[in-house]
Short mmCIF file of C-alpha atoms in Angstrom, two decimals:
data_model
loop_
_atom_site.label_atom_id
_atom_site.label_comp_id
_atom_site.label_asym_id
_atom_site.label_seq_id
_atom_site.Cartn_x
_atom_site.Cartn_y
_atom_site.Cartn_z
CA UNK A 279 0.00 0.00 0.00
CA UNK A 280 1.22 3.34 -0.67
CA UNK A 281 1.49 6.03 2.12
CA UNK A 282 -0.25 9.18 0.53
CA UNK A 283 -3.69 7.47 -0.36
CA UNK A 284 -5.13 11.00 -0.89
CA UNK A 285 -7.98 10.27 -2.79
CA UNK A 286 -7.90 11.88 -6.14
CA UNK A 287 -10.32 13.69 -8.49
CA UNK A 288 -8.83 14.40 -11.29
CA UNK A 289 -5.26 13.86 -13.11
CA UNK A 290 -2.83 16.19 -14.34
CA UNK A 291 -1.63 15.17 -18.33
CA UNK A 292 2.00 16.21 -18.43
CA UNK A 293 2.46 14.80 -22.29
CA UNK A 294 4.70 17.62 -23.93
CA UNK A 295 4.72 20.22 -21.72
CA UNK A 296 8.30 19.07 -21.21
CA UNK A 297 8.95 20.53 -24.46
CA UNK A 298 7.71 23.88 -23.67
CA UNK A 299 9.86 25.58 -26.75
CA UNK A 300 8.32 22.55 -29.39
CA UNK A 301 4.69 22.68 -28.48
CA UNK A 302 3.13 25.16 -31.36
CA UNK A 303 5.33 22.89 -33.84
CA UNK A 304 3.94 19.92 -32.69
CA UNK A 305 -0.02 21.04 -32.70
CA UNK A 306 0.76 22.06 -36.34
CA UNK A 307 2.13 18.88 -37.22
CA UNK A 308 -0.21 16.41 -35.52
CA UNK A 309 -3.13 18.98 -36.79
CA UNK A 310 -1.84 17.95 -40.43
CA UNK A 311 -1.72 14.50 -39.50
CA UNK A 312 -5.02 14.48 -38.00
CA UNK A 313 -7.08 16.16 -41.00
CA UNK A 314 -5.07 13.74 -43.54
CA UNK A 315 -6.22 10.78 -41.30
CA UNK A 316 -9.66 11.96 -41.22
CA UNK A 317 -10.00 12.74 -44.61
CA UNK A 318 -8.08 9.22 -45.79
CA UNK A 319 -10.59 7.51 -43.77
CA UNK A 320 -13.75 8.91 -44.25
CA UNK A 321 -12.92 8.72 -47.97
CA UNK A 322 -12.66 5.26 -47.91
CA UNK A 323 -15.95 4.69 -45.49
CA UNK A 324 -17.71 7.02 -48.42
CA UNK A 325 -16.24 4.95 -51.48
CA UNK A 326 -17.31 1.35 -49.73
CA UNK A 327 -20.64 2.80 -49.10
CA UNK A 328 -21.51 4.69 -51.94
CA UNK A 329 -20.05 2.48 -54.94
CA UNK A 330 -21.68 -0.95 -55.07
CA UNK A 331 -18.42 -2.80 -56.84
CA UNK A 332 -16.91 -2.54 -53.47
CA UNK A 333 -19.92 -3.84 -51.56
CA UNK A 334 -17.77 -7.00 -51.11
CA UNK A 335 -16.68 -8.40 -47.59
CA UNK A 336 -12.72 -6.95 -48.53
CA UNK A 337 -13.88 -3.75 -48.91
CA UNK A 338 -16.87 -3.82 -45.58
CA UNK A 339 -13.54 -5.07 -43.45
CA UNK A 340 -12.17 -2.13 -45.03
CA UNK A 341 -14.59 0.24 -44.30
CA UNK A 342 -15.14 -1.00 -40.43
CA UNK A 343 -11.25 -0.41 -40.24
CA UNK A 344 -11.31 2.76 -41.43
CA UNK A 345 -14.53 3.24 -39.19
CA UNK A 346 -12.94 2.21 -36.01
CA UNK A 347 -9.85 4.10 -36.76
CA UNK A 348 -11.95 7.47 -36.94
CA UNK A 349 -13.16 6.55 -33.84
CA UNK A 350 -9.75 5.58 -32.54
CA UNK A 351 -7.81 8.97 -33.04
CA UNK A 352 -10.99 10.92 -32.17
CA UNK A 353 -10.36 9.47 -28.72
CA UNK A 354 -7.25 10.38 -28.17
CA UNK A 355 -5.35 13.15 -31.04
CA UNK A 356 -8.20 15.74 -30.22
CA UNK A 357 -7.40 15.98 -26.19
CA UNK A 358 -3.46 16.37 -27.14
CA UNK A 359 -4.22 18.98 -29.42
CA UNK A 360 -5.95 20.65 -26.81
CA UNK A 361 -3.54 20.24 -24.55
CA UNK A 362 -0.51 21.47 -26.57
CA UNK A 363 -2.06 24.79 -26.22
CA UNK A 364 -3.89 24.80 -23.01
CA UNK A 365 -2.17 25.40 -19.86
CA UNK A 366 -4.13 23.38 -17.67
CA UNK A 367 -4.25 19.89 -18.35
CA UNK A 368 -6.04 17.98 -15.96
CA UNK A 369 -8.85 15.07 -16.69
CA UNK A 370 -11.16 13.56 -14.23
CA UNK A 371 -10.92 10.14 -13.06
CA UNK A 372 -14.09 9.36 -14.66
CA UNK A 373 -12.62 10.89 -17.98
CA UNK A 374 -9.93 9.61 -17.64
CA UNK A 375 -11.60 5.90 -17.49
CA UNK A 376 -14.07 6.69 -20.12
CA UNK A 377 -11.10 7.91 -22.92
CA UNK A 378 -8.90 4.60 -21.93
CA UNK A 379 -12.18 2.39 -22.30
CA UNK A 380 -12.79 3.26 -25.59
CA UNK A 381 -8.85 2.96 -26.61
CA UNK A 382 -8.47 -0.11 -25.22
CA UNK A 383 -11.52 -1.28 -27.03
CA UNK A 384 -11.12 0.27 -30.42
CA UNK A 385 -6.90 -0.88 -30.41
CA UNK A 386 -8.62 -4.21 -29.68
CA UNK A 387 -11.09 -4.20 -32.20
CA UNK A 388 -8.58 -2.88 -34.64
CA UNK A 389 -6.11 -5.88 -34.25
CA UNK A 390 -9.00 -8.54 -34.29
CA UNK A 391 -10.83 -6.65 -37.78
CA UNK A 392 -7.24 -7.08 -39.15
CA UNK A 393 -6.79 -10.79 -38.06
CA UNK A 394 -10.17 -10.90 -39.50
CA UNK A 395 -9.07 -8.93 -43.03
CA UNK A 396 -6.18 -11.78 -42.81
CA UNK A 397 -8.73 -14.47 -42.62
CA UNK A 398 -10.76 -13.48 -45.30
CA UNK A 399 -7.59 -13.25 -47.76
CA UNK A 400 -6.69 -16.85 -46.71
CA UNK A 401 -10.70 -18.06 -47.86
CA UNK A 402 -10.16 -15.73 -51.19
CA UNK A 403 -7.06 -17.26 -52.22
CA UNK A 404 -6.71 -20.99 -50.51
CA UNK A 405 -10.28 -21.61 -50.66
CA UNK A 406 -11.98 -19.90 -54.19
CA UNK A 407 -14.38 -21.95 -55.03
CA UNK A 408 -15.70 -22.23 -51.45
CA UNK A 409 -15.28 -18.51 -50.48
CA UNK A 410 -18.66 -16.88 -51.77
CA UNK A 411 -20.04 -19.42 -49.78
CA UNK A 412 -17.97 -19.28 -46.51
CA UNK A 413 -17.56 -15.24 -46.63
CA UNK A 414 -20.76 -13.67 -47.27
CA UNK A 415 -21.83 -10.27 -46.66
CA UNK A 416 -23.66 -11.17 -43.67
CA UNK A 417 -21.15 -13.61 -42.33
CA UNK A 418 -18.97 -10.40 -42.50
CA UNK A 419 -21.26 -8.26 -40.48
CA UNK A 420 -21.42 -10.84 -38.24
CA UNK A 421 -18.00 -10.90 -38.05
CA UNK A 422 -17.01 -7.12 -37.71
CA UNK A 423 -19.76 -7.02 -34.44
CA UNK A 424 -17.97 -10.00 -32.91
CA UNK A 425 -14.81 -8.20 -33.03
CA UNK A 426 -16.28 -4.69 -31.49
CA UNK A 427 -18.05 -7.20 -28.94
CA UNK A 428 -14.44 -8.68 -27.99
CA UNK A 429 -12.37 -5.52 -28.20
CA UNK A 430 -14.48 -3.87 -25.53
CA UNK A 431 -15.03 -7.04 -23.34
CA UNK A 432 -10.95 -7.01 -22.98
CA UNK A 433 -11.24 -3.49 -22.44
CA UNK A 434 -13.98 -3.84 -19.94
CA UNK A 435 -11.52 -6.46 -17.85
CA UNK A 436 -8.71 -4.26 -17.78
CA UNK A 437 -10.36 -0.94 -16.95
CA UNK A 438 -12.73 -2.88 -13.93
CA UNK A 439 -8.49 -4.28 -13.06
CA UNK A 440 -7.70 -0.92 -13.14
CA UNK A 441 -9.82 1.18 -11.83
CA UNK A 442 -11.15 -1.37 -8.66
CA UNK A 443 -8.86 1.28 -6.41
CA UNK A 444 -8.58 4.18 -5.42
CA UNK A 445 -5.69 6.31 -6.71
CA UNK A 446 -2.82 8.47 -4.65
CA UNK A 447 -0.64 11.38 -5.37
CA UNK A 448 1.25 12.66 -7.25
CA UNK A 449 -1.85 12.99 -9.60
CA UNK A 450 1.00 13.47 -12.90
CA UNK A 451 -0.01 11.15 -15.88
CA UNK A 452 3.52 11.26 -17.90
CA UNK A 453 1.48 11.03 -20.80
CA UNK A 454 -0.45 12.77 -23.06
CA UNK A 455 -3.49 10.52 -22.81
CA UNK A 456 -4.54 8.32 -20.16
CA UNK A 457 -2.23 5.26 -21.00
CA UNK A 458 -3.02 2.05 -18.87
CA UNK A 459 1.12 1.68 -17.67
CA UNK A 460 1.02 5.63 -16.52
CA UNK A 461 -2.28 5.17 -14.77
CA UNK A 462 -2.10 2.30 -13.08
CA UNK A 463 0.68 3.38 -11.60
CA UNK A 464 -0.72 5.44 -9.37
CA UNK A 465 -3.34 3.50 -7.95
CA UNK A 466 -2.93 3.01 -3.75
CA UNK A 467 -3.50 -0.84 -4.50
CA UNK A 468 -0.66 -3.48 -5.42
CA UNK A 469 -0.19 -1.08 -8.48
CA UNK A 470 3.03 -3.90 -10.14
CA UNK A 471 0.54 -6.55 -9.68
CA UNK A 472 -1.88 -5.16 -11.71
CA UNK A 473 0.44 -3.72 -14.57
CA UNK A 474 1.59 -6.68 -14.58
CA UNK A 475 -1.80 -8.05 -15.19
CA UNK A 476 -3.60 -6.18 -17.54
CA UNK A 477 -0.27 -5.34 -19.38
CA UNK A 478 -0.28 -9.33 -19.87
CA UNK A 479 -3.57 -9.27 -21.33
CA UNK A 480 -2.79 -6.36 -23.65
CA UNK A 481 0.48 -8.11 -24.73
CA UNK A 482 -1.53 -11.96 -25.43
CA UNK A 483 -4.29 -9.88 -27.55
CA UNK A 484 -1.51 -8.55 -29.12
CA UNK A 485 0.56 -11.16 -30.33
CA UNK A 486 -2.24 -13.42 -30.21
CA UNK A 487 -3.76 -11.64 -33.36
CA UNK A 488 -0.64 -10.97 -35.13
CA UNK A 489 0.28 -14.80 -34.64
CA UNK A 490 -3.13 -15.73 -36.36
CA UNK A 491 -2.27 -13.27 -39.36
CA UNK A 492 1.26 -14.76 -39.60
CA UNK A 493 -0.39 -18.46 -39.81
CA UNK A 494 -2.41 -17.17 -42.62
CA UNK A 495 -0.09 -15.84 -44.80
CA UNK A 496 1.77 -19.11 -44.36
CA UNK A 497 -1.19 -21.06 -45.62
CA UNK A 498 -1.57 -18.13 -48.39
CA UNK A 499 2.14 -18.27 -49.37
CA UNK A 500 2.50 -22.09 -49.83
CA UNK A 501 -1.05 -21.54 -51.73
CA UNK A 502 0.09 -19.20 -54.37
CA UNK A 503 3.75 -21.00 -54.61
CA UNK A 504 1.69 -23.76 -56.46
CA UNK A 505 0.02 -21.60 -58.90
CA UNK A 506 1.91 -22.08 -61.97
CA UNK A 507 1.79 -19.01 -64.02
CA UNK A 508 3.59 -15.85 -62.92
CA UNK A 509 0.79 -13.74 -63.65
CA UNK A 510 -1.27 -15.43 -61.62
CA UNK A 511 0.90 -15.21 -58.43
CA UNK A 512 1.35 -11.59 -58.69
CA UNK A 513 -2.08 -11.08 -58.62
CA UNK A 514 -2.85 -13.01 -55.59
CA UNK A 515 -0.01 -11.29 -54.14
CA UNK A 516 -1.33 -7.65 -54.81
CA UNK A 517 -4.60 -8.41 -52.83
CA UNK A 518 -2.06 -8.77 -50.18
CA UNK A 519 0.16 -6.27 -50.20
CA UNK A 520 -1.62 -3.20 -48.73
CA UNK A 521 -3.26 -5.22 -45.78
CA UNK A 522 0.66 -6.56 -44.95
CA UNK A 523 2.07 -3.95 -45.14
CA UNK A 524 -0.37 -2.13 -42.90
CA UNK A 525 -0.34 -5.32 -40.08
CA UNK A 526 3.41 -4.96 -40.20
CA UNK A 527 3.51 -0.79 -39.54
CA UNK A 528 0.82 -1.74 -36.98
CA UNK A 529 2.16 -4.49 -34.79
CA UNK A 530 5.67 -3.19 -35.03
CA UNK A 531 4.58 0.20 -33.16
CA UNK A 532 2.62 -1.77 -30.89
CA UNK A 533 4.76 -3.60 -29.95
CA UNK A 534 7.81 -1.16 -29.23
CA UNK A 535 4.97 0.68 -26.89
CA UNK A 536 3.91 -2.89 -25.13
CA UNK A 537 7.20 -5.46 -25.46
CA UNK A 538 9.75 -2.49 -24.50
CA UNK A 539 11.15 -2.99 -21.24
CA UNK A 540 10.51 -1.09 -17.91
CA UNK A 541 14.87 -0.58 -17.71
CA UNK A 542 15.11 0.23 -21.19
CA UNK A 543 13.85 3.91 -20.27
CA UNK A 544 13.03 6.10 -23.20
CA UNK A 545 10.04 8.75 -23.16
CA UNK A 546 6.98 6.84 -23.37
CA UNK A 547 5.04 10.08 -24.64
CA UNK A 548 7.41 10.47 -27.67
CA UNK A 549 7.31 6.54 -28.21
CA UNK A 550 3.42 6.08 -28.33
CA UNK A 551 3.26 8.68 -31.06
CA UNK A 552 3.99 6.57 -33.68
CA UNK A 553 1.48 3.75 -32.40
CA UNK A 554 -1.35 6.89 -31.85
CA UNK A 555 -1.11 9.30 -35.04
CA UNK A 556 1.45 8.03 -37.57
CA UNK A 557 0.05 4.76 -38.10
CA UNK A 558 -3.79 5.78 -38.19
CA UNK A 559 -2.24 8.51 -41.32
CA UNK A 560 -0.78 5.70 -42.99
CA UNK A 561 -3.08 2.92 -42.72
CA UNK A 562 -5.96 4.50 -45.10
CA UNK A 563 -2.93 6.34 -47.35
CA UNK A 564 -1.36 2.47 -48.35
CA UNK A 565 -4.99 1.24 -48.65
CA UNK A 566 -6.32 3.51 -51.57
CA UNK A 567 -2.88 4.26 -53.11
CA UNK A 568 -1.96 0.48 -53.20
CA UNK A 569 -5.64 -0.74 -54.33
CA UNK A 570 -6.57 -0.23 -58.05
CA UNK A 571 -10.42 -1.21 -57.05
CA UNK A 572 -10.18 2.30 -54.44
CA UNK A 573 -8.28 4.33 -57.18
CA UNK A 574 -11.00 3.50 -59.60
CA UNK A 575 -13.71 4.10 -56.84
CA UNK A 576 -12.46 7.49 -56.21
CA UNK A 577 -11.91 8.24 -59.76
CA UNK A 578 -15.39 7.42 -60.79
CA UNK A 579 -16.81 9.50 -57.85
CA UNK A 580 -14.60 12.69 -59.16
CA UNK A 581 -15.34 11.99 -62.84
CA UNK A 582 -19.81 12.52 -61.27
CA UNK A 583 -18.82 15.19 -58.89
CA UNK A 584 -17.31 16.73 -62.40
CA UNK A 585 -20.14 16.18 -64.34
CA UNK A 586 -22.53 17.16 -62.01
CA UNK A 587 -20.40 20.61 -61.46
CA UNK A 588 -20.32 21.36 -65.28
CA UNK A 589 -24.18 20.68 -65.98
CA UNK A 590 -24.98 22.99 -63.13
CA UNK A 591 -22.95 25.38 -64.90
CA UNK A 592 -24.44 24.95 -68.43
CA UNK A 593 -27.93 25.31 -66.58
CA UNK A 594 -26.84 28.43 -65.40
CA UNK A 595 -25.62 29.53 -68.11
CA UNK A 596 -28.43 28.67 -70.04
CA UNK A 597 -30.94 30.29 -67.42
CA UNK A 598 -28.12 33.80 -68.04
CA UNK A 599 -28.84 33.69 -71.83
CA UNK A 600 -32.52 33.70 -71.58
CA UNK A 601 -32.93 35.99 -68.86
#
């Protein structure tokens, strides 16, 4: 038990106040990030819902990714932003909860819709004739709820682990967002016990799912070894790439923020940012610049927005001539 259980109300954010001389720089450059994010990812919810070629259960993965993503950064990226220019930067307990609940549920969600992206590449390419069976558009819904309904029953164990205590001073979060390690912390319980608990269940989630993906690209790559032509293994490579490429950015941040050592030191603000806002701005930029089906999505909805802007114009030109 700790000795000053002064029972707290709210907690103080340090994040980047530490950097008193970089702060303005960094709002404009995680303001940039954020609107790119936003804009990559609502783009792609808007292509998977509007044009009907990608009403296919690649592209409703997709667009639950990119839907859980939005959600993801609006949790956390708008609060720092605030924060870089605020002076106070204190949270309530009950805030505090609420923004790691839905992190912890959302970065859960993400890693099992991305497992779940895996496993519906693995039916595409090792089981073809089977797939439009096996992967329908319901069986995807299905399958997107069950991985919100997991996500935030994980998250619901580890913020009940949590937050079972009360918490003692000093109320400084050396974050800049209520991060489960920094929090828990500075509860008055066994606070090592519990890190060491619920930083266990973050770490098998995590390389439970990434496991999973790795076993299906193994099935996948001894699948498209056999298919003679060269053609036709490039092609069932490029369905691929994007989603690899994205697990590998994904997993690799997480796990520097999770795996990394308590004695290996290091700034665990500046460390999360790559895990928080550069991977959310990258995920929906390789998705629609490495997908020909998104590239011709988006081209056919700027080729109507075109057409729609120059008939307008002839009508009003028209109308001008008459009048």
């Amino acid at each position: 038990m700790k000795i000053n259980q002064t029972v707290l109300k709210e907690f103080i954010l340090v994040g980047f106040s530490v950097y008193p001389h970089a702060q303005t720089f960094l709002f404009v450059v995680f303001f940039c990030l954020y609107l790119l994010t936003l804009t990559g990812n609502l783009t792609i919810m808007s292509l998977t819902w509007v044009d009907r070629r990608l009403h296919t259960p690649m592209y409703l993965f997709l667009g639950a990714l990119s839907f859980s993503e939005t959600c993801y950064t609006l949790t956390i990226i708008p609060r720092m932003l605030a924060d870089l220019l605020a002076k106070k930067r204190s949270i309530s307990v009950i805030g505090c909860a609420l923004q790691m609940y839905f992190f912890l549920g959302l970065g859960g969600t993400h890693c099992i819709l991305l497992t779940l992206m895996g496993y519906d590449r693995f039916l595409a390419i090792c089981n073809p004739l089977r797939y439009p069976l096996l992967m329908t558009n319901m069986a995807c819904g299905k399958l997107v709820v069950s991985a919100w309904a997991a996500g935030f029953f994980i998250s619901v164990t580890e913020i009940a682990l949590i937050f079972r205590g009360s918490f003692c001073n000093p109320n400084l979060v050396k974050h800049f967002f209520c991060h489960m390690r920094a929090i828990v912390r500075l509860s008055c319980l066994d606070s090592e016990l519990t890190e060491f608990i619920v930083t266990a269940i973050s770490v098998s989630g995590l390389m439970g799912t990434f496991l999973l993906i790795i076993l299906t690209y193994i099935f996948i790559l001894s699948t498209v070894l056999k298919i003679p032509s060269a053609e036709g293994k490039k092609k069932a490579f490029s369905t691929c790439a994007s989603h690899l490429t994205v697990v590998i950015i994904h997993f690799g941040f997480a796990s520097i923020v999770y795996l990394k050592p308590e004695a290996s030191g290091g700034d665990d603000t500046v460390i999360a940012v790559p895990y928080t806002v550069v991977t959310p701005f990258l995920s929906p930029l390789i998705f629609s610049l490495r997908n020909k089906d998104m590239k011709n999505a988006f081209r056919k909805a700027l080729g109507k927005t075109h057409f729609l802007n120059k008939q307008s114009w002839i009508m009003e030109d028209y109308e001008n001539i008459h009048n």
